[in-house]
Short mmCIF file of C-alpha atoms in Angstrom, two decimals:
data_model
loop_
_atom_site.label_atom_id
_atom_site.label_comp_id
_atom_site.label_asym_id
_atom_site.label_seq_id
_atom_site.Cartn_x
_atom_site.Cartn_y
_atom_site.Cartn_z
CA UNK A 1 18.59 8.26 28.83
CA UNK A 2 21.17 7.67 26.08
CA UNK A 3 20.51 8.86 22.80
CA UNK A 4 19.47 5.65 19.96
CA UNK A 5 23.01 4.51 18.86
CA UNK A 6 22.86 4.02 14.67
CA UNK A 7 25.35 2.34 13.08
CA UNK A 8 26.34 4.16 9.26
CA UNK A 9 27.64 1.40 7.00
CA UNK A 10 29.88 3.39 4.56
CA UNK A 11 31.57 6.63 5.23
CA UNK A 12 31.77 8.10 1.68
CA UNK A 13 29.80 11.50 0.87
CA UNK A 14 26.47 10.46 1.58
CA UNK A 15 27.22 8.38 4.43
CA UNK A 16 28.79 11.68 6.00
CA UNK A 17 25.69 13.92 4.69
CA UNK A 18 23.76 11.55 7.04
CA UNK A 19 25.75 11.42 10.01
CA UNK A 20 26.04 15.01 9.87
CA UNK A 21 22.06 15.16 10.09
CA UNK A 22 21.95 12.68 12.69
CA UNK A 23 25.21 14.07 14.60
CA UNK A 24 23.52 17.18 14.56
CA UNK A 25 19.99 15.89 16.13
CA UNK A 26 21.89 14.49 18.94
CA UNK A 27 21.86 10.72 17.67
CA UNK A 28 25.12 8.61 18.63
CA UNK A 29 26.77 7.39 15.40
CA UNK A 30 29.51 5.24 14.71
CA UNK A 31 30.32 4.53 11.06
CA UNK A 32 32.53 1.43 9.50
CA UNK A 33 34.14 1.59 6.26
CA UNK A 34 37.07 -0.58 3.83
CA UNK A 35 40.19 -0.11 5.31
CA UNK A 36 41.47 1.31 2.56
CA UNK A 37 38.53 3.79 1.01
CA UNK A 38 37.80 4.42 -2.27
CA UNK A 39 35.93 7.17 -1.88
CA UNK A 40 36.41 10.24 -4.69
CA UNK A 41 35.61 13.63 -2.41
CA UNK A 42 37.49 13.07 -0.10
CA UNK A 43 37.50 16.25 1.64
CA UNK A 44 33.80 15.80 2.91
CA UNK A 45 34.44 11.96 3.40
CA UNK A 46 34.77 10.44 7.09
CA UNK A 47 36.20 7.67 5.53
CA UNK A 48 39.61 10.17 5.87
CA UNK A 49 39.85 9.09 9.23
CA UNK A 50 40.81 5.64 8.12
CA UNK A 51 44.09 6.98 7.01
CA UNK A 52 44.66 10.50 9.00
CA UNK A 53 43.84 9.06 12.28
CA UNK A 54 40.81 11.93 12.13
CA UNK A 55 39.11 13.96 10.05
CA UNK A 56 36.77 17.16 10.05
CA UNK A 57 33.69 17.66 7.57
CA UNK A 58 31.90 21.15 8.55
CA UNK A 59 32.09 21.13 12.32
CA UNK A 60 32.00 17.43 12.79
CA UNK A 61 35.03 15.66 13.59
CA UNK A 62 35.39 11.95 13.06
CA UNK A 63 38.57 9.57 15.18
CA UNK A 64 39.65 5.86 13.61
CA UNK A 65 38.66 3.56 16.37
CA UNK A 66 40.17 0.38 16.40
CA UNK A 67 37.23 -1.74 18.09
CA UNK A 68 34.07 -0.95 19.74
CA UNK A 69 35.28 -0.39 23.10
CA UNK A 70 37.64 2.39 21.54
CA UNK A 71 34.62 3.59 19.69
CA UNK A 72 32.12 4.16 22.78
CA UNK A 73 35.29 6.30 24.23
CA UNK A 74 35.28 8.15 20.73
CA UNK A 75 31.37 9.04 21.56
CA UNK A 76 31.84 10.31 25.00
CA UNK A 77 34.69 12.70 23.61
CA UNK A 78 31.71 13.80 21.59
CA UNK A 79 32.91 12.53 18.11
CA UNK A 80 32.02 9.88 15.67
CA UNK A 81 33.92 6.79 16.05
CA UNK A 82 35.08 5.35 12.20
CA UNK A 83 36.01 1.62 12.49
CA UNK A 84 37.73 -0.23 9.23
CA UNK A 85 34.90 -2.99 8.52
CA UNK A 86 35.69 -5.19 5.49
CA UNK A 87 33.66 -8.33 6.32
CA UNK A 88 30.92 -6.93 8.27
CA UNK A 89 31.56 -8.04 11.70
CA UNK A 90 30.55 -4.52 13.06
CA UNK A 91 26.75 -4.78 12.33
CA UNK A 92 26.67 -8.26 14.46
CA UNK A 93 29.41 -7.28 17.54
CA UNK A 94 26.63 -4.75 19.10
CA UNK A 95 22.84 -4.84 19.35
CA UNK A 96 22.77 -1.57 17.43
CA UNK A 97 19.26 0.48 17.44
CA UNK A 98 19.32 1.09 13.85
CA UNK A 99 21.40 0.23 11.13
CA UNK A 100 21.70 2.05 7.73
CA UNK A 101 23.35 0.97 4.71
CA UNK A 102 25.16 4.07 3.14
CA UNK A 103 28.07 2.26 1.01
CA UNK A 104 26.02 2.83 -2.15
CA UNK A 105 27.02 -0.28 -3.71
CA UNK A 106 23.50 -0.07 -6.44
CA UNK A 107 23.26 -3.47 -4.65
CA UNK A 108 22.63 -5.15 -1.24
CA UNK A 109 25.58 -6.92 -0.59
CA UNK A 110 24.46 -8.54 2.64
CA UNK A 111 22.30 -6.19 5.07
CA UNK A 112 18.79 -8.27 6.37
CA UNK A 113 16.23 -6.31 7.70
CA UNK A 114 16.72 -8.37 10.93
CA UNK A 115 20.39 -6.33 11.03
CA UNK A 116 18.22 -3.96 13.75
CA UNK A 117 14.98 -3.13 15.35
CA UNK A 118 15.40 -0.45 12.30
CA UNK A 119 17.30 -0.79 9.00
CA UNK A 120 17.27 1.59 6.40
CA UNK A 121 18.83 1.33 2.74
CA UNK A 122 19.87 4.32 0.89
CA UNK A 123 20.09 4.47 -2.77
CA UNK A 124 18.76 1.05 -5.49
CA UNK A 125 19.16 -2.26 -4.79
CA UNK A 126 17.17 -2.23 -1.55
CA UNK A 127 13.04 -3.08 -1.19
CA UNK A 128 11.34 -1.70 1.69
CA UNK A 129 9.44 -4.38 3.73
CA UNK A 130 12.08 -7.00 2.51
CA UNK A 131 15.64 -6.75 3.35
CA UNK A 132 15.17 -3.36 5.55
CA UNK A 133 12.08 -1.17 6.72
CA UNK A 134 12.59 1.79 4.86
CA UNK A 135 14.37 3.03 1.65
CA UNK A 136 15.97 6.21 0.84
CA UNK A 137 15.90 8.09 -2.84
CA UNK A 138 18.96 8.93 -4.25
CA UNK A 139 18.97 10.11 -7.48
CA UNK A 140 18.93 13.77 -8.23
CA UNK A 141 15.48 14.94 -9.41
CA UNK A 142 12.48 15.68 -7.91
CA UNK A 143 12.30 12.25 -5.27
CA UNK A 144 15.73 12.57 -4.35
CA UNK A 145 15.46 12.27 -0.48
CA UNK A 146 12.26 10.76 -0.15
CA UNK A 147 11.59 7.86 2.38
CA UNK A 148 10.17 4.77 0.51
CA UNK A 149 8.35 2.28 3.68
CA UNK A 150 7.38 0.30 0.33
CA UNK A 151 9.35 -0.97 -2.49
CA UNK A 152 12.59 -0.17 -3.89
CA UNK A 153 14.38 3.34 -5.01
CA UNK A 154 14.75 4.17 -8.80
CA UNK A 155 16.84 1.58 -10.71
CA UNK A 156 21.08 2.68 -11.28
CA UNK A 157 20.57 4.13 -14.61
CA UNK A 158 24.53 4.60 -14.91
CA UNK A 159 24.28 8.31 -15.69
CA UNK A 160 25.75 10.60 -13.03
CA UNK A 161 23.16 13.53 -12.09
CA UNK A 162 23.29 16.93 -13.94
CA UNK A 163 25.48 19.94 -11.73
CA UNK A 164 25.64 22.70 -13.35
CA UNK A 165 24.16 21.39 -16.72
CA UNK A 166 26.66 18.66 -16.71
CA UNK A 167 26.14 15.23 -16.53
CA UNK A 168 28.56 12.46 -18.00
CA UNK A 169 31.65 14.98 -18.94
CA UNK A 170 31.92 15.72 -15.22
CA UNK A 171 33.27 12.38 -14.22
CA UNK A 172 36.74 11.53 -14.79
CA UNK A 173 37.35 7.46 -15.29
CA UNK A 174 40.51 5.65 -16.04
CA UNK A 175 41.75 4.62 -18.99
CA UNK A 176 43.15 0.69 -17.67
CA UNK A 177 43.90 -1.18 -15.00
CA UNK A 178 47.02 0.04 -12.82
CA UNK A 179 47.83 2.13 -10.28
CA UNK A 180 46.30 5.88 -10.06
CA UNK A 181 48.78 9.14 -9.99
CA UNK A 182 46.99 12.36 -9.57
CA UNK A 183 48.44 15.48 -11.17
CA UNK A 184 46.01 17.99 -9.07
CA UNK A 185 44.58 17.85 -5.87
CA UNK A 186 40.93 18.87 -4.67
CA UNK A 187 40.34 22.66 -5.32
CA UNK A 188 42.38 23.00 -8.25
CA UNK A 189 40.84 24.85 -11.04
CA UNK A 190 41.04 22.47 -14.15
CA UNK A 191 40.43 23.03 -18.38
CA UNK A 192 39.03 20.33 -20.73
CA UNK A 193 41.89 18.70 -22.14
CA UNK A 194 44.10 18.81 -19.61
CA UNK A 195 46.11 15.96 -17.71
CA UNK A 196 44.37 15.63 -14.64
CA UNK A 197 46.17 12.17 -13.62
CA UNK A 198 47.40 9.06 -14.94
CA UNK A 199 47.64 5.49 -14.74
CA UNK A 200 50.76 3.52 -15.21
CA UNK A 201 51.68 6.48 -17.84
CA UNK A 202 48.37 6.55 -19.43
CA UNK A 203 46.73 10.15 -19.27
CA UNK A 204 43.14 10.95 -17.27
CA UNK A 205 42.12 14.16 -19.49
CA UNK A 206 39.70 16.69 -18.47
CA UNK A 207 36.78 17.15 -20.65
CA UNK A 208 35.33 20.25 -19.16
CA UNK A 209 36.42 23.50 -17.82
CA UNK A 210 35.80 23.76 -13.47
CA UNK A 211 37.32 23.04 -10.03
CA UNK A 212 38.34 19.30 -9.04
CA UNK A 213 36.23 18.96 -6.03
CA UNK A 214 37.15 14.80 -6.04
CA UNK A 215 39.78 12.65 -6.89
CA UNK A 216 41.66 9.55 -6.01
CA UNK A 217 44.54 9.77 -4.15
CA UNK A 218 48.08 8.80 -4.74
CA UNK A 219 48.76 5.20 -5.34
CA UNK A 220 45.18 3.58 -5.28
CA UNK A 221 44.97 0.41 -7.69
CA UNK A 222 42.11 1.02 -9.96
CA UNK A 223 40.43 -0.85 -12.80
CA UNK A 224 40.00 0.01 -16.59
CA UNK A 225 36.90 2.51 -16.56
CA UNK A 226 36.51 3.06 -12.82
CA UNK A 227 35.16 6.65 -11.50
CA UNK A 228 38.38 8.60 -10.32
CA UNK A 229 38.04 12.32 -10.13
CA UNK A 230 34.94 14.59 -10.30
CA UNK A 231 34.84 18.06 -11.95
CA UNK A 232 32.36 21.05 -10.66
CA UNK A 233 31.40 23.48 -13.82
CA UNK A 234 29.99 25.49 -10.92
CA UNK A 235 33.76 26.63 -10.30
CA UNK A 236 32.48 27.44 -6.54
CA UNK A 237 35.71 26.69 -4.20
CA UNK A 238 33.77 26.32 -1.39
CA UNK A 239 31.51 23.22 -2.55
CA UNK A 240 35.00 21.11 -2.40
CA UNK A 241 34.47 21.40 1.33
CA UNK A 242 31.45 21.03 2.67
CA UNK A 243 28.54 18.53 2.21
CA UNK A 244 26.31 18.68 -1.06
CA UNK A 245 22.84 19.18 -1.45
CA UNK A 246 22.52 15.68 -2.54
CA UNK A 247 24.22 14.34 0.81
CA UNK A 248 22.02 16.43 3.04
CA UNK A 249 18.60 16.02 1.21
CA UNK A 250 19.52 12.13 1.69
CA UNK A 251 20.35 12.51 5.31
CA UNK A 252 17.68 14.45 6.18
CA UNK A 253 15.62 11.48 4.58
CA UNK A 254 17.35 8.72 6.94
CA UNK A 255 16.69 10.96 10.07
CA UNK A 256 13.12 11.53 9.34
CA UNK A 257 12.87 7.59 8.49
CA UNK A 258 14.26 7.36 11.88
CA UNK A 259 11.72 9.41 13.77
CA UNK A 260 9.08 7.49 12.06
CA UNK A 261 9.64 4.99 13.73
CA UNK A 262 11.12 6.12 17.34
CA UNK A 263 8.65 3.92 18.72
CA UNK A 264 10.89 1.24 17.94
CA UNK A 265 14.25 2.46 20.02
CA UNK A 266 14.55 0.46 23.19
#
């Protein structure tokens, strides 16, 4: 018997900490994201696929499929199929045995708990029992990862989670509306004060010493104040390119949301 098929809405660096669990424990996944990505780590993204054609995270490799049919030939190759998915037709095309919403938008922008004969939300603006069946934690601390089958997750609080002893400085944001030039790339070391981009000839400065494990790439139009780059104090290389803790604490939440309720898959 086939393995439950689960659809991953969003393909940023949670998204891929969960299909990575579920890839792993033999689940068939097929993610959807923008066409053109946003996403700031990049290089443990799927969403890469989108403009690479395919993209490897760990020892998981991911293939742009451009339908469904293209994407059930992606799974028997033993990949994960990535389909571009602005206006949600993906969720409704294919009677999908679970859906989970992974584009950490702080909001639900328009998954129903009827989506699937399982939906799960990860990260606030979801309530369990409501608009899905179970909710995933994701803010750092000592819930992150926990499966919620009641309520809602811990409100957005705007502050980014502390690596390293480092909260706010970490982030790099831009300084207007325009369109984004990086200076480095992802595994650069970096020192505060230093030109890390720009936008239309404004500077994006460092404002702590580390490695660039996440930044924007060439040309993307951005807004005044919009998240661009992320800075590591940690200065470990090797946590540029592979999955955080934070992505696989949260994916290990989805797939044990999952088996809770494998009485459900058809």
């Amino acid at each position: 018997m086939d393995m439950p098929l689960i659809l991953i809405r969003g393909a940023g660096d949670l998204a891929t900490g969960i299909a990575l669990r579920l890839f792993r424990s033999g689940f068939r996944v097929v993610m959807t994201d923008l066409a053109k990505p946003t996403c700031i780590r990049r290089a443990v993204c799927f969403s890469e696929a989108m403009l690479h054609g395919t993209w490897r995270v760990e020892d998981v490799e991911t293939r742009y499929a451009k339908d469904m049919r293209a994407a059930f030939d992606i799974l028997e190759s033993g990949e994960i199929p990535l389909l571009a998915d602005d206006a949600g037709h993906v969720v409704r095309s294919h009677p999908f045995d679970a859906v989970v919403d992974a584009r950490i938008a702080k909001r639900n922008i328009d998954t129903k708990i009827t989506d699937a004969p399982i939906v799960i939300g990860v990260g606030p603006g979801f309530c369990a029992g409501e608009d899905c069946h179970a909710v995933i934690e994701t803010q750092r601390g000592h819930y992150l990862g926990r499966v919620l089958y009641a309520g809602a997750a811990q409100p957005n609080t705007g502050i980014p989670g502390e690596i390293g002893g480092v909260a706010t400085e970490r982030l790099l944001r831009t300084p207007c509306a325009g369109s984004f030039r990086p200076h480095c790339e992802i595994g650069d070391s970096v020192n505060s004060g230093q030109i890390v981009a720009e936008v239309d000839a404004l500077p994006v400065l460092a404002q702590i010493d580390g490695i660039l494990r996440g930044i924007l790439p060439e040309g993307t139009p951005v807004r005044a104040g919009m998240k661009c780059g992320d800075i590591d104090p940690r200065c470990a290389l090797a946590h540029c390119f592979c999955a955080s803790d934070k992505a696989l604490a949260v994916g290990g939440g989805v797939l044990e949301a999952l088996l809770f309720f494998r009485n459900i898959f058809r």
